[in-house]
XYZ file of C-alpha atoms in Angstrom:
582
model
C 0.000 0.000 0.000
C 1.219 4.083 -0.590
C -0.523 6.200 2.429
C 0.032 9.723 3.430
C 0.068 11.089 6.927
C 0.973 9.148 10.345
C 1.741 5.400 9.979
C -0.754 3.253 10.062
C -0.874 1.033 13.089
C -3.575 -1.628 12.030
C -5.085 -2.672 8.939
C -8.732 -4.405 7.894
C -10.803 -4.929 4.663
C -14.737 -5.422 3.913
C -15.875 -7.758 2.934
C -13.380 -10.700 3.448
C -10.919 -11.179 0.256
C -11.200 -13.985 -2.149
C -10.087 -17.178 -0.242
C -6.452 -17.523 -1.039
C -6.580 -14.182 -0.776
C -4.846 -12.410 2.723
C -4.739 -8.733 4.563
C -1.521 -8.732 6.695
C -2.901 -6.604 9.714
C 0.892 -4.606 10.238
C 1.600 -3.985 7.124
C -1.453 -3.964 4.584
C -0.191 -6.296 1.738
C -2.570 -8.370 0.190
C -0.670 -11.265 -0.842
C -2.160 -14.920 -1.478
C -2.831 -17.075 -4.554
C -6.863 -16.718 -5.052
C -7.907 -20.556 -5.300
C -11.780 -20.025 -6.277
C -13.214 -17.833 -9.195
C -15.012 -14.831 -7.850
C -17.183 -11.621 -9.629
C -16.125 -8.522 -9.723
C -16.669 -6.593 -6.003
C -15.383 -3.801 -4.395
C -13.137 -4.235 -1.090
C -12.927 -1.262 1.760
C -9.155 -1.258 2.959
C -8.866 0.859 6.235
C -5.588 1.952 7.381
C -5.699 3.185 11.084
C -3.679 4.492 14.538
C -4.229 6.263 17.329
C -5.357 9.718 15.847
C -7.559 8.511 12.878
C -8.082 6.345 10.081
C -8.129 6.222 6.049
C -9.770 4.319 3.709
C -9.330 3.210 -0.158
C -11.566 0.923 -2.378
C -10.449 -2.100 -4.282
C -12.236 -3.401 -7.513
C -11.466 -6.886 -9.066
C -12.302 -10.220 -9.544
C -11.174 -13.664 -9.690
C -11.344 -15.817 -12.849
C -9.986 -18.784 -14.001
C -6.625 -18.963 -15.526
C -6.491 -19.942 -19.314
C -4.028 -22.175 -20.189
C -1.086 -20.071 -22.111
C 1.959 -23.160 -23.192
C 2.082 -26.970 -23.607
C 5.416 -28.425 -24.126
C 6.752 -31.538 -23.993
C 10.609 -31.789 -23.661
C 12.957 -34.888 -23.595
C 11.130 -36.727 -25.882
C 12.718 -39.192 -27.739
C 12.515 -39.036 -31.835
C 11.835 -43.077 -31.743
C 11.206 -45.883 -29.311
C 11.865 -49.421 -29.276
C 8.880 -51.369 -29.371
C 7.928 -52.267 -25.691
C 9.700 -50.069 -24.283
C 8.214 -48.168 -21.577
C 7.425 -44.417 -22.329
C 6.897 -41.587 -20.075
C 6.383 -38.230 -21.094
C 5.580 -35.525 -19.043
C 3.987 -31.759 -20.341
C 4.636 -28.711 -18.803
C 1.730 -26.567 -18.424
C 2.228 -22.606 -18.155
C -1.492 -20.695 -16.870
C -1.599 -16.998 -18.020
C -0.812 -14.672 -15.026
C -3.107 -11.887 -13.727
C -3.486 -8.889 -16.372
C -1.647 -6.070 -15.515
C -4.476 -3.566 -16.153
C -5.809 -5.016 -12.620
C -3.109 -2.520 -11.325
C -4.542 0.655 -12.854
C -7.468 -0.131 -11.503
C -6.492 0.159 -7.622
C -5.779 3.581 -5.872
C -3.155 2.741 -4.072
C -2.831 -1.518 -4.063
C -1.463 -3.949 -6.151
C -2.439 -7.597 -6.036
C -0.971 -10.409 -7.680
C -3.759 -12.830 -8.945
C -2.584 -15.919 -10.993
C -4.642 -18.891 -10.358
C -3.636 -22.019 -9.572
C -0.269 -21.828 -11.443
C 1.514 -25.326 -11.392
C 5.108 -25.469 -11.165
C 6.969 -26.537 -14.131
C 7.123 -30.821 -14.705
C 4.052 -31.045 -11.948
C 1.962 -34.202 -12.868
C -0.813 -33.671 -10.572
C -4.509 -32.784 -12.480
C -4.848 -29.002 -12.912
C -8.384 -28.492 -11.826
C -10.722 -27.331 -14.991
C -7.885 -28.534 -17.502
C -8.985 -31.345 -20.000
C -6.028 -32.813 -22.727
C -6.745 -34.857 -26.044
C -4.670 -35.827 -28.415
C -4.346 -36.460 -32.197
C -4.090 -39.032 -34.047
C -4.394 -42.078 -31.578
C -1.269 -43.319 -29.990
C 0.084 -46.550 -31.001
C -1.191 -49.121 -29.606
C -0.125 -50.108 -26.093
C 0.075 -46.446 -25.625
C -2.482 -43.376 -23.740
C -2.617 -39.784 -22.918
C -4.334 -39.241 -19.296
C -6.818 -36.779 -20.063
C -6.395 -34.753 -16.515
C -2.940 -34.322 -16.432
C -1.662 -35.065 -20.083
C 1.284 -37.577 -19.315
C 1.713 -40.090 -22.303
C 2.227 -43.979 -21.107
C 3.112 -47.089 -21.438
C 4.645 -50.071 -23.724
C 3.943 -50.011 -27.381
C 3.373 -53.101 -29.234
C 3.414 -52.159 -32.576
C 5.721 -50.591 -35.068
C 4.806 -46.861 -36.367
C 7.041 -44.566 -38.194
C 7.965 -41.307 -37.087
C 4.698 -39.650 -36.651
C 3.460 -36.014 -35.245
C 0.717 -36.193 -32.563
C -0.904 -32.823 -31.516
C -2.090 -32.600 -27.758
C -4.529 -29.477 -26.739
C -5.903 -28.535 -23.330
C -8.333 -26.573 -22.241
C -10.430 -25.424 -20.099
C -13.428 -22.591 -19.311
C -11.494 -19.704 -20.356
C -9.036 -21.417 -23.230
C -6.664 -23.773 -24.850
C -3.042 -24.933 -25.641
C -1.852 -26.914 -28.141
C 1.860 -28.479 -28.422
C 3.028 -31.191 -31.460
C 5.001 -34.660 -30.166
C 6.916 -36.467 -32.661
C 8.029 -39.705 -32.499
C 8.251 -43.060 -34.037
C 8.413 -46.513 -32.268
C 10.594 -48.575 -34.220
C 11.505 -52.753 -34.297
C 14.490 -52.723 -32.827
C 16.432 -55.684 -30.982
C 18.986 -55.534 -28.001
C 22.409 -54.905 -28.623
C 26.051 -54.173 -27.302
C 24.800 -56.318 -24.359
C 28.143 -56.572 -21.725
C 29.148 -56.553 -18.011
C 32.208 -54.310 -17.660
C 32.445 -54.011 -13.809
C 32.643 -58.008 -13.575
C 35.445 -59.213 -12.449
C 37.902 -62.066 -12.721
C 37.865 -63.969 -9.202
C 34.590 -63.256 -6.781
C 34.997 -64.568 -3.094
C 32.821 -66.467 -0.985
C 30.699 -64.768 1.353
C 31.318 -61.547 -0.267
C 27.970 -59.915 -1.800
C 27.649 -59.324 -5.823
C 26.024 -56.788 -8.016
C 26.974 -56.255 -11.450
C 24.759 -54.555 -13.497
C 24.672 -55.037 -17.096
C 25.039 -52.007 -20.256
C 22.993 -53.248 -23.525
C 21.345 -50.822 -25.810
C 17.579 -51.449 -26.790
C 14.770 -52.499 -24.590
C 15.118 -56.015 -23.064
C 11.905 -58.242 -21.774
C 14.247 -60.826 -20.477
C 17.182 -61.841 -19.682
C 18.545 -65.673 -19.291
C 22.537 -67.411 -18.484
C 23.676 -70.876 -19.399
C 25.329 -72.849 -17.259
C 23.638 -72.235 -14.488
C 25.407 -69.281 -11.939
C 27.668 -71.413 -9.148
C 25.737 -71.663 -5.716
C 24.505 -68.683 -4.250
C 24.812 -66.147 -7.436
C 21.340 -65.370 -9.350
C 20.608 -63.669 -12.326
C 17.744 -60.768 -12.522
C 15.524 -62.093 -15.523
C 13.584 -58.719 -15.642
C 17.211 -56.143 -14.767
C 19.909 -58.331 -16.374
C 21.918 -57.920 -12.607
C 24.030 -60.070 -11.475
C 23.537 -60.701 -7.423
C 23.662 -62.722 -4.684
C 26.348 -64.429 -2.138
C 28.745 -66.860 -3.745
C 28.918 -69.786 -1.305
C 31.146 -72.720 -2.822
C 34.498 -72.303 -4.364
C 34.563 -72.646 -8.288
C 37.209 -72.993 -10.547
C 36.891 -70.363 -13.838
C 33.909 -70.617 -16.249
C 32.623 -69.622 -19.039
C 28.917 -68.268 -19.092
C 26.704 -66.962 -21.864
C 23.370 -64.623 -20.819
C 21.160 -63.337 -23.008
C 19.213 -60.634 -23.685
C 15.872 -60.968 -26.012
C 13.276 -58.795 -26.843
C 10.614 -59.859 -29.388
C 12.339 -58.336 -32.026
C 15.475 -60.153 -31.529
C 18.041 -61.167 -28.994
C 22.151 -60.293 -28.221
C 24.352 -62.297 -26.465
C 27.427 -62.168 -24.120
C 29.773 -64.191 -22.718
C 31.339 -63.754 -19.161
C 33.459 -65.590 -17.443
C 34.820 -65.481 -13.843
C 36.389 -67.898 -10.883
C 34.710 -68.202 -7.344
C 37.586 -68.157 -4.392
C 37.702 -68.238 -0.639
C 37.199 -64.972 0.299
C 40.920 -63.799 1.905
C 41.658 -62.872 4.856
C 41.018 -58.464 5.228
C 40.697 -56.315 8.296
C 42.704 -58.277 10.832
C 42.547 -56.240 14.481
C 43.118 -56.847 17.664
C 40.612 -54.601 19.694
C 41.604 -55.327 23.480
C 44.477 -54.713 22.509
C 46.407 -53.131 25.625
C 50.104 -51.220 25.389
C 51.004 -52.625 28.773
C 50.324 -56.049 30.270
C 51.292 -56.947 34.117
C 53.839 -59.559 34.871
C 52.599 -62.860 35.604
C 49.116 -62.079 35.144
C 46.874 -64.466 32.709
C 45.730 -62.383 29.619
C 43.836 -62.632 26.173
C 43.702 -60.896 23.156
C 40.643 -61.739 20.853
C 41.327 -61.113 17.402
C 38.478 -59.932 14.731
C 39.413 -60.383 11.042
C 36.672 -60.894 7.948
C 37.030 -63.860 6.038
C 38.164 -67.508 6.543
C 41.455 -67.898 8.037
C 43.691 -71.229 7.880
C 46.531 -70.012 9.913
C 47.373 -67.199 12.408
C 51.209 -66.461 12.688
C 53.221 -63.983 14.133
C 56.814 -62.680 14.087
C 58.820 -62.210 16.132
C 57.911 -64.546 18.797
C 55.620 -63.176 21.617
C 57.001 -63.036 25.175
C 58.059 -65.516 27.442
C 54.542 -67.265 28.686
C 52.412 -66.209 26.012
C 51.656 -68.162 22.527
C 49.593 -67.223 19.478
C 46.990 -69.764 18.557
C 47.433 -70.624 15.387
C 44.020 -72.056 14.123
C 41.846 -68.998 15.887
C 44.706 -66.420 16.380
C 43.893 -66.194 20.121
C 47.019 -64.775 21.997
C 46.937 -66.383 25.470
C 49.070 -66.771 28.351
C 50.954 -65.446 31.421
C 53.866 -63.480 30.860
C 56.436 -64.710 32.982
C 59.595 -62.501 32.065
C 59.550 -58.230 31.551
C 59.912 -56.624 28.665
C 60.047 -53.346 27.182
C 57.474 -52.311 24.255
C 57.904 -54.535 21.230
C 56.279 -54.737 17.851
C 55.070 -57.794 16.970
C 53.181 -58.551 13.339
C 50.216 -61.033 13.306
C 49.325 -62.395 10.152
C 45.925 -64.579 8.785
C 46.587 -65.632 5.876
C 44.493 -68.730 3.105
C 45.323 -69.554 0.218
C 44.230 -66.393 -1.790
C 45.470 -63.585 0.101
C 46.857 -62.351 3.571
C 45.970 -59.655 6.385
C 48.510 -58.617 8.483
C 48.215 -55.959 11.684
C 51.070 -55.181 14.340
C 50.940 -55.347 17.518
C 52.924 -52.906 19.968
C 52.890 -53.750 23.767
C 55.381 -54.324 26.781
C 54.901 -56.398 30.217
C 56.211 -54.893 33.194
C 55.972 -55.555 36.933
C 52.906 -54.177 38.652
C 51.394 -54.084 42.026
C 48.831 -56.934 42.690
C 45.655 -55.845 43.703
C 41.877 -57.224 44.262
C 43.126 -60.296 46.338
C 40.572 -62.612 47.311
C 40.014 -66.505 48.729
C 36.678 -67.259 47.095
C 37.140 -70.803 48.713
C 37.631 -69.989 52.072
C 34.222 -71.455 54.618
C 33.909 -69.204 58.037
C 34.436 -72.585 60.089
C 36.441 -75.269 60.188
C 37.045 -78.564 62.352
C 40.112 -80.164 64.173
C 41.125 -82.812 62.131
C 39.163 -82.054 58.573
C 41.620 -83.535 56.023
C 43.731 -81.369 53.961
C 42.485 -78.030 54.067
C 43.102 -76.212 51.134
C 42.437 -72.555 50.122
C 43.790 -71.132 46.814
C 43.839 -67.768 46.583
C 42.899 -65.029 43.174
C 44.795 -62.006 42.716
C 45.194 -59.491 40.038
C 48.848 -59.140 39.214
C 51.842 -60.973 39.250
C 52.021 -61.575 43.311
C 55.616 -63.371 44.685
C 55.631 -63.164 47.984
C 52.561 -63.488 50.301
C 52.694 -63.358 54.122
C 50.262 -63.628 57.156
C 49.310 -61.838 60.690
C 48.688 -63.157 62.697
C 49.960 -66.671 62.379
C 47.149 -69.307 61.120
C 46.312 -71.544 63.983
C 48.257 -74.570 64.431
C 48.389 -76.990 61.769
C 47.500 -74.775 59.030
C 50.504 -72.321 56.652
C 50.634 -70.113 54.365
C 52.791 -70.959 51.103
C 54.909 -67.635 50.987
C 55.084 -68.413 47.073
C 51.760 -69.064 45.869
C 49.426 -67.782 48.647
C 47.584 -71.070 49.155
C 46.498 -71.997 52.775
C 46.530 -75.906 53.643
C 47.535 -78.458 56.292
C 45.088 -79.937 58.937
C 43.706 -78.315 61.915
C 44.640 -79.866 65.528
C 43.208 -77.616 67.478
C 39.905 -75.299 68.210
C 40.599 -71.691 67.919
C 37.786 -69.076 68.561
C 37.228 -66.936 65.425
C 39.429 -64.255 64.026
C 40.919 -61.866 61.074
C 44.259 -63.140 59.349
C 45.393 -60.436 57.567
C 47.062 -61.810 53.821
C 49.187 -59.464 52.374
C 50.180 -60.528 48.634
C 53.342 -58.529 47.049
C 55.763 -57.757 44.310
C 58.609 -55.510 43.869
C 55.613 -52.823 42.125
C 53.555 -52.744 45.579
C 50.855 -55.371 47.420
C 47.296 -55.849 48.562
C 46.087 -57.013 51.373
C 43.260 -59.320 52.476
C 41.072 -59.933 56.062
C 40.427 -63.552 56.229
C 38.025 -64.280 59.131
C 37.066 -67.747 60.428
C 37.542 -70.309 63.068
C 38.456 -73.642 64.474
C 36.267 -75.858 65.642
C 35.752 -79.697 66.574
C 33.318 -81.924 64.379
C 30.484 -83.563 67.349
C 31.624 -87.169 67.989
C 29.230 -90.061 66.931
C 28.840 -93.934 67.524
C 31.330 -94.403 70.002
C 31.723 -97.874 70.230
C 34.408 -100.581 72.924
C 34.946 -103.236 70.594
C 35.518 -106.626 71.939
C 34.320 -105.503 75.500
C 33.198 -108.737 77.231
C 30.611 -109.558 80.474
C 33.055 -110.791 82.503
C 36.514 -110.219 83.924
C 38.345 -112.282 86.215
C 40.300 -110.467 89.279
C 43.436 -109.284 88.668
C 43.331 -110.069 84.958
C 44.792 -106.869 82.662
C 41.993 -105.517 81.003
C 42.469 -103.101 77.905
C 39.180 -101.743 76.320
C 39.854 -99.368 73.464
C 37.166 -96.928 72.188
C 36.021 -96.590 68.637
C 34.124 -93.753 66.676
C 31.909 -93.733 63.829
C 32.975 -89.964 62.875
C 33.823 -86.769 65.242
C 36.973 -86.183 67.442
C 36.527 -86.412 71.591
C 38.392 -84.230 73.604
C 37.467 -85.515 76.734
C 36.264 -88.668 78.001
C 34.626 -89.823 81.254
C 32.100 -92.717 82.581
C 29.459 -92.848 85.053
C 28.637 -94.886 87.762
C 32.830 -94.793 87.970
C 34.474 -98.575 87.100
C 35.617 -101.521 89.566
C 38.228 -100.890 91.473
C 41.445 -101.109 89.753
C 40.163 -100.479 86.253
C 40.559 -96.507 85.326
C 39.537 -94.457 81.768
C 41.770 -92.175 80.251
C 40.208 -88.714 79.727
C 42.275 -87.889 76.839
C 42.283 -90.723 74.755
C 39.114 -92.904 76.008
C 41.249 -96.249 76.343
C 39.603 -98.110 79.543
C 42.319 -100.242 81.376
C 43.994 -101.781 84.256
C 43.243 -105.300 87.045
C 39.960 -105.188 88.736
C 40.588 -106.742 92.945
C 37.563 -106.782 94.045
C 34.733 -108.575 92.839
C 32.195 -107.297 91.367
C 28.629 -107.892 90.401
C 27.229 -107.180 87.114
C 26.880 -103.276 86.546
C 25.943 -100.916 83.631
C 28.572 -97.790 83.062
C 28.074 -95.135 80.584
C 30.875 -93.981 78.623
C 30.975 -90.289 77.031
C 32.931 -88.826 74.373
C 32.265 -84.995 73.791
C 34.130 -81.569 73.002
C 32.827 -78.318 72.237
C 30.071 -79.237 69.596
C 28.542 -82.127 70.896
C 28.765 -85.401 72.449
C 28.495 -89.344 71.562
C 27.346 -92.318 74.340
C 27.899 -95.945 74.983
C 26.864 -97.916 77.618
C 29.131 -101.373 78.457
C 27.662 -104.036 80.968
C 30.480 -106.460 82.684
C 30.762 -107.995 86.090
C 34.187 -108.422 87.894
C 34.713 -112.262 89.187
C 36.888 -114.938 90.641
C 39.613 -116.058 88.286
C 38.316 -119.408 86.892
C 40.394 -122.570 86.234
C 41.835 -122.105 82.419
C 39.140 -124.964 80.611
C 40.525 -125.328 77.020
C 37.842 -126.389 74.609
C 39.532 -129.490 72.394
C 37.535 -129.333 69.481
C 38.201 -125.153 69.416
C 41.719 -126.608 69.761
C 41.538 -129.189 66.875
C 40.009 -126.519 64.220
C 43.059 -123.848 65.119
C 45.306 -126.772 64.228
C 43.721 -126.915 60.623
C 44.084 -123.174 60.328
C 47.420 -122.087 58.572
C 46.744 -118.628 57.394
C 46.662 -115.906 59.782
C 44.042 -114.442 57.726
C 41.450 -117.502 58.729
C 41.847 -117.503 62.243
C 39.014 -115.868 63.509
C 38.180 -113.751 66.113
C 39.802 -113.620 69.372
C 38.118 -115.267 71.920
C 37.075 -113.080 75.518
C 39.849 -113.614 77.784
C 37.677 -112.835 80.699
C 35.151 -115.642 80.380
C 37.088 -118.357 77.480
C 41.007 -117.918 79.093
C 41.613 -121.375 78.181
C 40.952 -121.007 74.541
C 41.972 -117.490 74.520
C 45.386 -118.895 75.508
C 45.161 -121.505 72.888
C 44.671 -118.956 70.101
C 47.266 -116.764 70.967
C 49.742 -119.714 71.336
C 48.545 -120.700 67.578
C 48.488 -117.213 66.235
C 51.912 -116.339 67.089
C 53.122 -119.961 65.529
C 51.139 -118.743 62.097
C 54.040 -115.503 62.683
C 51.718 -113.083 62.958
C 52.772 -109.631 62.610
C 50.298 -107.987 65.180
């Protein structure tokens, strides 16, 4: 807008503008691109601020834009037969009339309807296309948005077709020439092929031929895992087996005629690329287990390396693991793996050193908080990261169990009960230590089925008696019997062993024997009588089956002393002549 005076602070119009059609309230443009035809009508602009207002009256109208070109470009003077066409016009709509302009006191409005960008293919509303003559067969115009289509199946020679459009207010017309012509395929060929493809390795090779193709077909058959397109010509797929070179001849046909080509290639074992080592560290610690993982594309039949790792470690060479504990130092070294088949190699070096370093997160993952007096071979190994060579204890480890001051581990047997307590392990190098609390205790495994073996009902006065005591499982620490024993026969607290001459008679009596320590307890009870010494009363035929015995390990059991002294003397008498050890 042009206005005199103040500037305007706000801006309306009545009635509402064509839709499409906008006011901007700040400025006063009327900008837009009117969609919908409308009569011609007058429109109030007011321009307004604080101290007044102006107005100015707009006549125009809204019609609908005649088409003004038709073009076609790109189009081809002739086309194979079958092949697929595709033409696309370009409209141009005649723009607002500039006269408009005169018109308006102090406006101007830009008014072009509906004007499609160049190429568009979407239907101009109102617009109709025809064309003439017919299209070959196979061939059609769309009548909304003029694009000509499709495969042709006949021959035509060059010909001119003339396409119009209109609509309500006028009309276009543009000429296409073109001829579709009986033409086979030629100059078929597939120069990015190669020589050698590898296994595993995806393929596509497209094909250059001149002419329109319907199909393509190859003879012998493609090796395992590589297809041919019939409709594109490509070449694609995985190759899978190994194939030696061969010759192969694909086609190309149309139904004017065909061209050939022949191709020839080798399938091989794809070799090895890419080799890496990603844990890869510059530093590893002395005497510490490591393993470097290697990642490599394609198939590998041997791993070697050069020069030879350090002391302790080794290079696998079927997976190319590196593995091992170094066991001497060394400064940084380069060291070149290689994977390597039987078409190619991949090589990467490795740079890294081993030095001394403290150990550190020590731990006995086998160690139980309790342990018993007399549990066979304890044995505790311990973990530790780093290269730990000398290991030491405080306090001392109660008695029976040590501390290897080489490798850490804690064995030997327990012999006596210790309450528990911390053991501090200390693991070190020349680099530094760690340290670890080890906290448990001592204890005695509960005695059970305590047993006097060969205990008999009767023993003569003054004859030495020697009961010793038996346990299923457990260890006793202390011993004692109740009511207490004959005269002359006494228990040993310590080790259980009941002994000694009765001298006084005794009748038949019931004593309890218990075994316990500090976790529990085991009970027997024995039944015996003390009594005159009989008369020794050997038993002949006892006496004539010893004779007949002459291995120790048939003699049998030895009789009771107490109540058989005749034959016990017998058997002893006959077990020493057998020269029996015991």
């Amino acid at each position: 807008p042009n206005a005199t005076g103040g500037k305007a602070t706000k801006w309306t119009v009545l009635p509402p503008l064509p839709e499409g059609l906008r006011l901007n309230e700040v400025t006063g443009h009327i900008v837009g691109t009117p969609t919908q035809g409308r009569e011609l009508a007058e429109y109030v602009v007011a321009a307004s601020n604080v101290s007044g207002n102006a107005t100015a009256s707009l006549n125009f109208g809204v019609t609908v834009a005649p088409p003004e070109g038709l073009s076609y470009h790109g189009v081809q003077s002739e086309y194979p037969r079958g092949a697929v066409v595709y033409m696309t016009p370009k409209l141009v709509l005649k723009k607002s009339s500039d006269s408009m302009a005169t018109r308006l006191a102090w406006a101007k409005v830009s008014t072009m309807l509906l004007k499609r960008p160049p190429g568009s293919m979407r239907p101009v509303p109102g617009m109709t296309f025809t064309i003439s003559p017919d299209l070959p067969d196979g061939l059609m115009m769309a009548s909304k948005t003029g694009i000509i289509m499709g495969q042709a199946t006949q021959g035509r020679p060059e010909t001119t077709y003339t396409v119009v459009v209109r609509n309500a207010t006028g009309s276009a017309t543009a000429n296409v020439t073109f001829a579709i012509a009986l033409i086979a395929p030629s100059g078929l060929c597939y120069p990015d092929l190669g020589k050698v493809l590898y296994t595993s390795q995806p393929v596509t090779v497209h094909r250059v031929v001149d002419g329109y193709v319907t199909e393509y077909s190859i003879e012998p058959s493609l090796p395992p895992g590589l297809y041919l397109e019939t409709e594109s010509g490509s070449l694609t797929g995985v190759p899978s087996d190994v194939t030696p070179e061969r010759s192969y001849k694909v086609t190309a046909k149309n139904q004017d005629g065909q061209t050939t080509a022949r191709i020839a290639f080798a399938v091989a074992r794809t070799p090895p690329s890419g080799l890496v080592y990603p844990g890869q560290k510059p530093v590893y610690p002395h005497l510490v287990p490591m393993t470097m993982q290697p990642s490599v594309e394609g198939d590998v039949d041997e791993y070697s390396v050069n020069p030879p790792l350090p002391q302790g470690v080794d290079l696998n060479s079927r997976t190319g693991v590196i593995s091992g504990t170094p066991t001497q130092v060394s400064d940084a070294s380069t060291f070149e793996v290689s994977a390597r088949n039987e078409t190619g190699v991949s090589s990467t070096p490795l740079k890294f050193g081993v030095k001394v370093m403290p150990p550190e997160s020590l731990t006995y993952p086998g160690l139980d908080h309790v342990y018993y007096v007399g549990e066979p071979r304890v044995l505790v190994t311990p973990e530790v990261t780093g290269g730990a060579t000398d290991w030491s204890v405080e306090p001392a480890l109660p008695d029976g169990l040590e501390l290897d001051a080489h490798s850490g581990v804690i064995s030997g047997v327990p012999t006596r009960p210790v309450p528990e307590a911390p053991y501090v392990v200390t693991a070190s190098n020349k680099a530094g230590g760690t340290s670890e609390v080890l906290t448990f205790s001592i204890t005695a495994p509960a005695p059970k089925g305590l047993t006097f073996p060969g205990v008999c009902s009767d023993y003569p006065v003054a004859t030495e008696v020697l009961l010793e005591p038996r346990m299923k499982s457990g260890i006793s620490t202390t011993f004692s019997v109740k009511p207490q024993l004959p005269i002359g026969l006494q228990i040993d607290a310590v080790t259980g062993v009941i002994g000694g001459k009765p001298i006084k008679i005794t009748e038949a009596m019931r004593y309890v024997v218990t075994a316990e320590n500090v976790t529990g307890s085991t009970s027997v009870t024995l039944e015996f009588e003390i009594s005159e010494m009989p008369e020794p009363v050997i038993d002949h035929s006892f006496a004539d089956l010893l004779e007949t015995v002459t291995d120790i390990a048939d003699i049998g059991e030895e009789p009771c002393r107490a109540s058989a002294f005749g034959n016990w003397m017998v058997w002893m008498v006959h077990r020493a002549w057998l020269n029996d050890p015991t």
